XYZ file of C-alpha atoms in Angstrom:
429
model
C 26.820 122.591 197.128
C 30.151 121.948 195.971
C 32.444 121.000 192.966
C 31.952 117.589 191.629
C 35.214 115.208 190.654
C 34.046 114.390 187.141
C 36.982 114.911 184.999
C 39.180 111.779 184.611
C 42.295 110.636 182.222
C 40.706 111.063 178.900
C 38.446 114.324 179.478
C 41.987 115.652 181.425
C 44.019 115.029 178.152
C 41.723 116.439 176.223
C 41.337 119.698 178.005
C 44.864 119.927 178.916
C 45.615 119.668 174.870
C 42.427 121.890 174.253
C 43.599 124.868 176.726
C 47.385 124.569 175.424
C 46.888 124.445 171.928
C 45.230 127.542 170.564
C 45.933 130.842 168.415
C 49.819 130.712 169.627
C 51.218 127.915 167.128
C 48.470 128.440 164.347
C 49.029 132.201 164.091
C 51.114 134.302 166.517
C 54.179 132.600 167.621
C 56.494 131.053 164.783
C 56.142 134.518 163.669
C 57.094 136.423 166.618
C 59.847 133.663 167.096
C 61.755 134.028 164.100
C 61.296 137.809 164.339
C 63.188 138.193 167.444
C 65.661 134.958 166.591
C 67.254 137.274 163.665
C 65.522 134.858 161.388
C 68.084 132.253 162.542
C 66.615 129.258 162.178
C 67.995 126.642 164.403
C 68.088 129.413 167.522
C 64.413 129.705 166.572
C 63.994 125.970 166.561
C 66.134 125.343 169.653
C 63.825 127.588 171.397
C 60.844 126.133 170.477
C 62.785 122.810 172.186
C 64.330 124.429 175.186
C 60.995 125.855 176.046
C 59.263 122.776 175.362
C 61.379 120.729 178.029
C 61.499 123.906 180.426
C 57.439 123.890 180.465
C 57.125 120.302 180.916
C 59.713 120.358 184.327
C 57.365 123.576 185.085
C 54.311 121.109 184.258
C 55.731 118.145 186.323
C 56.149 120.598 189.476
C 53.007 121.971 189.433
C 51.934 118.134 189.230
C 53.477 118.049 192.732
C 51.473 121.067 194.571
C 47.762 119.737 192.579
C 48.437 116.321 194.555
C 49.667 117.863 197.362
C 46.982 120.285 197.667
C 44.193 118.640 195.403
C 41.859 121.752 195.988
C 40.366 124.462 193.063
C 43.062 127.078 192.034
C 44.842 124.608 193.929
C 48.321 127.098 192.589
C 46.992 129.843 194.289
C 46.199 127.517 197.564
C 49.609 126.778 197.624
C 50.964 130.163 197.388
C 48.844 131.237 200.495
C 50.092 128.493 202.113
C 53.744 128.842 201.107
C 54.029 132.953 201.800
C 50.938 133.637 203.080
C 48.120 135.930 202.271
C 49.807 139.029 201.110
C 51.792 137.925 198.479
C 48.922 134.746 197.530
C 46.959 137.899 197.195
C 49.384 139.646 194.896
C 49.770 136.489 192.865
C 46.025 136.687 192.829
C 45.428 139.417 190.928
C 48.862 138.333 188.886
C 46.919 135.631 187.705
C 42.721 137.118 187.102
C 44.527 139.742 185.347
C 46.825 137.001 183.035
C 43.548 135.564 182.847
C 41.471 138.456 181.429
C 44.337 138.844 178.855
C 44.941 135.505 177.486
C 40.671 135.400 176.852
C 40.861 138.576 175.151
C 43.980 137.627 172.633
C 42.150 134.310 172.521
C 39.301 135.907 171.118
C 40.673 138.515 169.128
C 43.207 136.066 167.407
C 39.792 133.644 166.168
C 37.902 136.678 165.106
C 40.715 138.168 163.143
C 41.123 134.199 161.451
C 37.400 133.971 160.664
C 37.439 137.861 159.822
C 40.219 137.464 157.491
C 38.199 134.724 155.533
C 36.290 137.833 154.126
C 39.000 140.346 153.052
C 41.453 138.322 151.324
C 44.012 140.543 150.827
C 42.868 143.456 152.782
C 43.334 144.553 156.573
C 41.271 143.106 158.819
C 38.879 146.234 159.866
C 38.828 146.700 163.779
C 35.257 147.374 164.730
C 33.958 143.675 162.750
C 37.201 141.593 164.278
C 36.151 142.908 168.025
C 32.707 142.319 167.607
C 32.577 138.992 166.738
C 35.515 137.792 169.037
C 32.847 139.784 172.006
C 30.574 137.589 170.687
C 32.476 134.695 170.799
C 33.462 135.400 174.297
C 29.903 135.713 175.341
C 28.895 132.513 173.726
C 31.187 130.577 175.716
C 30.741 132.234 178.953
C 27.030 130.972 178.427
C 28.602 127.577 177.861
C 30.766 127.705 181.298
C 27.476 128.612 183.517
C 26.158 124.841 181.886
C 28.846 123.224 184.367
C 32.257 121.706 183.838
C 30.566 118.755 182.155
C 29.354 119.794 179.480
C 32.621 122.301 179.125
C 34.778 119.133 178.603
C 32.694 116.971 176.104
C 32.816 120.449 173.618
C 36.726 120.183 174.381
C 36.890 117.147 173.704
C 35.829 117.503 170.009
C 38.010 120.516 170.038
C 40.696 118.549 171.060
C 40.577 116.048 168.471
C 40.298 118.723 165.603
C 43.207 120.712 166.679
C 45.245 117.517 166.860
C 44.086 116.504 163.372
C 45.171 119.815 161.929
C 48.453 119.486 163.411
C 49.301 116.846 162.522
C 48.088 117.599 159.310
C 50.900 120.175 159.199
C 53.589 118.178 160.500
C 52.695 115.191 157.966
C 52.819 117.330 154.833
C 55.757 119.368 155.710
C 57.929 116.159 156.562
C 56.997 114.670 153.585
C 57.761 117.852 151.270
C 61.598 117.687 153.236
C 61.666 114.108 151.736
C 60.334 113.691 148.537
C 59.999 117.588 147.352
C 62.022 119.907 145.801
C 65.346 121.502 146.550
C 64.371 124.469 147.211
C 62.514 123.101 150.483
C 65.909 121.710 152.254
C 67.828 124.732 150.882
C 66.402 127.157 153.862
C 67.861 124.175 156.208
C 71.491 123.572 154.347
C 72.242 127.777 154.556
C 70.782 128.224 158.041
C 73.887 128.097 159.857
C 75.059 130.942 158.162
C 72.039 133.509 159.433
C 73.107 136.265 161.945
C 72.534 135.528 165.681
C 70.505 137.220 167.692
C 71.448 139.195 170.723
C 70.010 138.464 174.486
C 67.137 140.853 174.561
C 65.950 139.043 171.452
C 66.346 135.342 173.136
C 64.061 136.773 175.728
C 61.370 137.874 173.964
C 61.702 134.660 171.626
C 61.023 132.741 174.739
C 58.013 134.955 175.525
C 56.594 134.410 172.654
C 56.905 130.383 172.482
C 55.613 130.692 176.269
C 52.247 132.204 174.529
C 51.802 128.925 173.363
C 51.840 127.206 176.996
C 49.939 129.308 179.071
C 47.196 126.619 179.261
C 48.962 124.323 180.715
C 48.282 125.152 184.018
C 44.428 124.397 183.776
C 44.615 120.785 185.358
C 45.913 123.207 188.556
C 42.943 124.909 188.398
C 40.397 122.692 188.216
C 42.372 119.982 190.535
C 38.994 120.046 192.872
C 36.841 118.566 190.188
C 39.174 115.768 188.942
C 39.643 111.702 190.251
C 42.072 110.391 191.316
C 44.199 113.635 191.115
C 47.047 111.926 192.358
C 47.356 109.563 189.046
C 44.995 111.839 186.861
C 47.180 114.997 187.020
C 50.816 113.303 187.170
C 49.861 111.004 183.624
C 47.977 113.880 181.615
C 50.732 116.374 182.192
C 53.610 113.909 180.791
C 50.876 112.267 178.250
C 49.722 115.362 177.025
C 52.664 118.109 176.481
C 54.886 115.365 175.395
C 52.292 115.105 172.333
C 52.619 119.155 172.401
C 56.202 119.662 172.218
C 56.615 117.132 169.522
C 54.172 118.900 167.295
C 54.728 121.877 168.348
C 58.436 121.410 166.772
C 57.405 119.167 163.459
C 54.919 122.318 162.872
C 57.361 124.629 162.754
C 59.921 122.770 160.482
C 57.014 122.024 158.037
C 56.504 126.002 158.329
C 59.856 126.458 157.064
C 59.850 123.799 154.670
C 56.773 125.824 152.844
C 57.490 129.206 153.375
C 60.716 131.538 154.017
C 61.647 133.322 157.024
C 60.982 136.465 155.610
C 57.345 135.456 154.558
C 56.309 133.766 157.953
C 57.077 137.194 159.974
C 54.916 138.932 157.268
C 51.852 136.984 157.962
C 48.745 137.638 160.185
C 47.759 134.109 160.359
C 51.143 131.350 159.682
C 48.923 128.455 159.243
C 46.379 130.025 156.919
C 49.450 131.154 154.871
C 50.732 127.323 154.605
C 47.429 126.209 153.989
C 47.248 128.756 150.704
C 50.845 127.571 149.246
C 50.422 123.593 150.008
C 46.563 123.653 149.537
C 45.347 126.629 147.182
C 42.220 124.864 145.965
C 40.951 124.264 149.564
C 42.264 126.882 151.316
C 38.737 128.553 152.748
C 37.515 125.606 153.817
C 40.808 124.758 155.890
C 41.051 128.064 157.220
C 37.294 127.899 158.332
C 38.521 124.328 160.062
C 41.383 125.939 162.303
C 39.271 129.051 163.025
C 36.381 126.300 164.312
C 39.014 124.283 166.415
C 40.540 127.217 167.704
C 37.498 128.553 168.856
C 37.264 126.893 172.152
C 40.494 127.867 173.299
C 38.458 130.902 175.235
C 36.241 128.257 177.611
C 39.654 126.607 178.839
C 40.722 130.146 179.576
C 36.956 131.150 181.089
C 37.052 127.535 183.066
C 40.463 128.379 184.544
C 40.093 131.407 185.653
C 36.228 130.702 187.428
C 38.073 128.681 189.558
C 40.534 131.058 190.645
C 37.755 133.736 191.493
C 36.079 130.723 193.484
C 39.095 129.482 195.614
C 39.942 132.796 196.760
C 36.303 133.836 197.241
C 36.410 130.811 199.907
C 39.660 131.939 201.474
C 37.983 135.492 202.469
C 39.932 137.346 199.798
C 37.239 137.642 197.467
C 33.899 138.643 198.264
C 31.689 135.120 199.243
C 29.063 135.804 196.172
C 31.939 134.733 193.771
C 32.099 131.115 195.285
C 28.207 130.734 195.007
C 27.625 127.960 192.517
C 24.206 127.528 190.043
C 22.697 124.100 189.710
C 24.876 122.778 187.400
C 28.360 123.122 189.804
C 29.244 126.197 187.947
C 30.380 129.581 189.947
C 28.179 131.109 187.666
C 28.884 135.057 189.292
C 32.602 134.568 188.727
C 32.437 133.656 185.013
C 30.059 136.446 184.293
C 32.791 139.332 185.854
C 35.763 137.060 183.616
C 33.477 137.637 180.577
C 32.801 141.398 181.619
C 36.640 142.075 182.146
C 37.589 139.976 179.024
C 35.144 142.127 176.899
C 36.749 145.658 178.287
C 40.409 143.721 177.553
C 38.883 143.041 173.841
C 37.613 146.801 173.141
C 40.711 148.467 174.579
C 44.098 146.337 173.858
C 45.977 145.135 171.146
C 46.767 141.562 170.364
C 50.683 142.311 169.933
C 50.752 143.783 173.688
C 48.069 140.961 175.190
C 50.335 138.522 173.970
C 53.782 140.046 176.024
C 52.011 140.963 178.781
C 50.276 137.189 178.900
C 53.511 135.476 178.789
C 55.485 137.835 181.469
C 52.772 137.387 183.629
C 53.004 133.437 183.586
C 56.411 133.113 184.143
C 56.265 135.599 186.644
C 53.704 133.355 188.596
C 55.305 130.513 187.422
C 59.058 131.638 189.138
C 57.395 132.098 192.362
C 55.751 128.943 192.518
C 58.967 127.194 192.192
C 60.111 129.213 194.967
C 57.441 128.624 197.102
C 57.597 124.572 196.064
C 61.278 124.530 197.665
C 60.616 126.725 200.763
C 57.660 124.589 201.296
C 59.793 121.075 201.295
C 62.320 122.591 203.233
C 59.960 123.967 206.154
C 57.526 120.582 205.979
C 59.419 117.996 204.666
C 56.877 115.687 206.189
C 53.936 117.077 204.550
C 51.824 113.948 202.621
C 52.576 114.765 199.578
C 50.909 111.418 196.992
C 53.632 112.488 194.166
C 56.640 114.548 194.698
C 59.138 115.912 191.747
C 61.981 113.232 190.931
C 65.373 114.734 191.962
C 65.981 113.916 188.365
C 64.069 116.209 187.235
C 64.975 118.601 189.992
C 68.341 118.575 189.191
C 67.514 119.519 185.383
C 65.728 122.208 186.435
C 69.099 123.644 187.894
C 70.747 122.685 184.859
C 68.394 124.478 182.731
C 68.512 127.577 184.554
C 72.124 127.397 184.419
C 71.898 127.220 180.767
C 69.156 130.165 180.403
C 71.419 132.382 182.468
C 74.637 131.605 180.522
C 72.155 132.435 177.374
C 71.533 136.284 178.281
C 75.590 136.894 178.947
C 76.492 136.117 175.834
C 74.496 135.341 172.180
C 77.064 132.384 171.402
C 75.090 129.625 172.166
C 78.394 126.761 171.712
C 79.869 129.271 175.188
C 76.667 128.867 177.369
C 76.587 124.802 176.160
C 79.995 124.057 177.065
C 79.693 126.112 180.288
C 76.297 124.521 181.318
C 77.596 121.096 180.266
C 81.201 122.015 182.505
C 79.083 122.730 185.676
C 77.208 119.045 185.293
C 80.017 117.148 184.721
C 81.055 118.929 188.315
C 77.943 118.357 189.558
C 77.573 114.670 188.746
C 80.842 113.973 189.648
């Protein structure tokens, strides 16, 4: 038995926008951005850009290696085959341990939401909030042994409500900047004027927006089970987190068009917080709507990491039982140790600490697969490869970097434009 290609375009969207979506722009990151961005609000917007069009070259690369390699885990394939099987099998455990993380701070950011519903005004307690996001875990590592089928027609109705609620957002706040009061621009018209924040604080800033990424990668993943991988992969990856970015940035600005700084980085839950100012007379029923779209955001996570346990199980550095599949295509052995590591991540960690530790761990994995995409071209430039990187976008990768690095030597961000800008100009020229 193996893997069945059933995922094509639409399912693919909708589980790319399923797994990248989640907890990270409802709840945790605007706050954690404008913490660290000295609540300066276009550096905290810029971010959220930057980051946006950094992901999507990351996103467009890893586009290359799925084709290339159209395999399951088909990132971790490639690293074997770029550096071999010491460091694939350090990037290995990189990843399953990433993995274990993101579920956990998946689950424990839904069952604090739905938690929350109940002690309006109080602190969540810790022993109901773990409980039910175990229990939410469980449920859906149930729902990953019943095959990748039925796993993407529940995202897909995931999908659709997390894109409804967005937008939602986005809607509202754009028409509050247009036909509301003063008081909604005003935050805009004085934001120049807010402190700037040093490079340490840039860096976690972009840590935190990264939270709200880490999905991306599960069309890598599950490459093996999708047509036409070639077209399927290349289209959903510039459909889909161009329709992320964009909301990702009109949520924010309709966060700050509703609420101050001051009283975004003093709330648990962001969009529950918006949802009480614009929508008081609703409010629980909203909230109970995000928590219910969010909730799926743990499968995608589940789904992803399965197939890592299953790729490396057939390369010989797992034990074989892991790549045994049930009779519905599903390596049911591997999602049962993801749910038992996710639980012990739930019982034992914060959510402040999951998230960090999430989002250094993808770009970690992430930097090395850009290495290993470059060595690889340069030692087999005539490997088949069905869709290979523009060196457009290639070159604005370089010029990105360039303008990252310029970023951490010095918190004036007109210095590190007009030098990044300088060394294209050169470039082009």
């Amino acid at each position: 038995m193996q893997l069945l290609r059933v995922i094509g375009f639409f399912h693919g969207n909708m589980l790319l926008l399923s797994s990248t979506v989640g907890g990270g722009i409802l709840f945790v990151s605007p706050k954690g951005v404008l913490k660290y961005s000295s609540l300066n609000i276009p550096v905290s917007l810029s971010i959220w850009a930057g980051c946006g069009l950094l992901n999507m070259m990351n996103a467009l690369c890893l586009a290359e290696l799925a084709t290339t390699f159209p395999v399951s885990a088909a990132s971790y394939y490639f690293l074997k085959r770029s550096f071999g099987s010491s460091i694939a099998f350090l990037c290995l455990w990189i990843q399953l341990f990433n993995h274990f993380l993101g579920i956990g701070a998946q689950s424990l950011l839904i069952a604090s939401n739905l938690v929350q519903l109940f002690y309006s005004g109080c602190p969540v307690p810790e022993l109901p909030k773990k409980c039910l996001a175990l229990a939410v875990l469980w449920s859906f590592g149930i729902l990953n042994g019943r095959g990748i089928k039925t796993v993407a027609q529940v995202q897909t109705i995931s999908s659709l409500m997390k894109m409804a609620v967005l937008c939602l957002i986005s809607v509202t706040g754009i028409v509050l900047l247009v036909i509301g009061e003063k008081e909604n621009m005003s935050r805009f018209e004085n934001a120049l004027d807010a402190e700037l924040p040093d490079a340490s604080q840039i860096a976690d800033a972009i840590l935190q927006v990264n939270f709200s990424y880490v999905g991306a990668s599960l069309l890598v993943n599950i490459a093996g089970e999708i047509k036409s991988p070639t077209d399927t992969i290349t289209k959903s990856f510039i459909c889909g987190l161009s329709i992320v970015t964009l909301l990702y940035i009109l949520t924010n600005i309709s966060y700050l068009a509703v609420l101050t700084p001051l009283e975004i980085i003093s709330s648990d839950s962001v969009a529950v917080t918006w949802m009480d100012r614009v929508f008081p007379s609703v409010q629980w029923v909203i909230s109970l709507g995000i928590s219910a779209s969010m909730v799926t955001s743990t499968s995608s996570g589940i789904l992803s990491a399965s197939r890592i346990f299953y790729c490396a199980s057939q390369n010989g550095q797992l034990p074989v039982i892991y790549s045994m599949l049930n009779d519905h295509h599903s390596p049911v052995v591997a999602v049962t140790l993801i749910i038992i590591l996710s639980s012990i991540a739930i019982i034992a960690s914060d959510l402040i600490y999951l998230v960090k530790y999430v989002a250094l761990g993808a770009s970690c994995v992430n930097l090395l697969k850009m290495i290993g995409l470059l060595k690889l071209r340069y030692q087999k430039p005539d490997l088949p490869r069905p869709y290979k990187v523009s060196q457009y976008v290639n070159t604005n990768i370089e010029y990105t970097a360039c303008l990252w690095i310029n970023l951490s030597r010095s918190c004036r961000w007109s210095l590190a434009l007009n030098t990044t800008c300088s060394q294209i100009t050169k470039s082009d020229t």
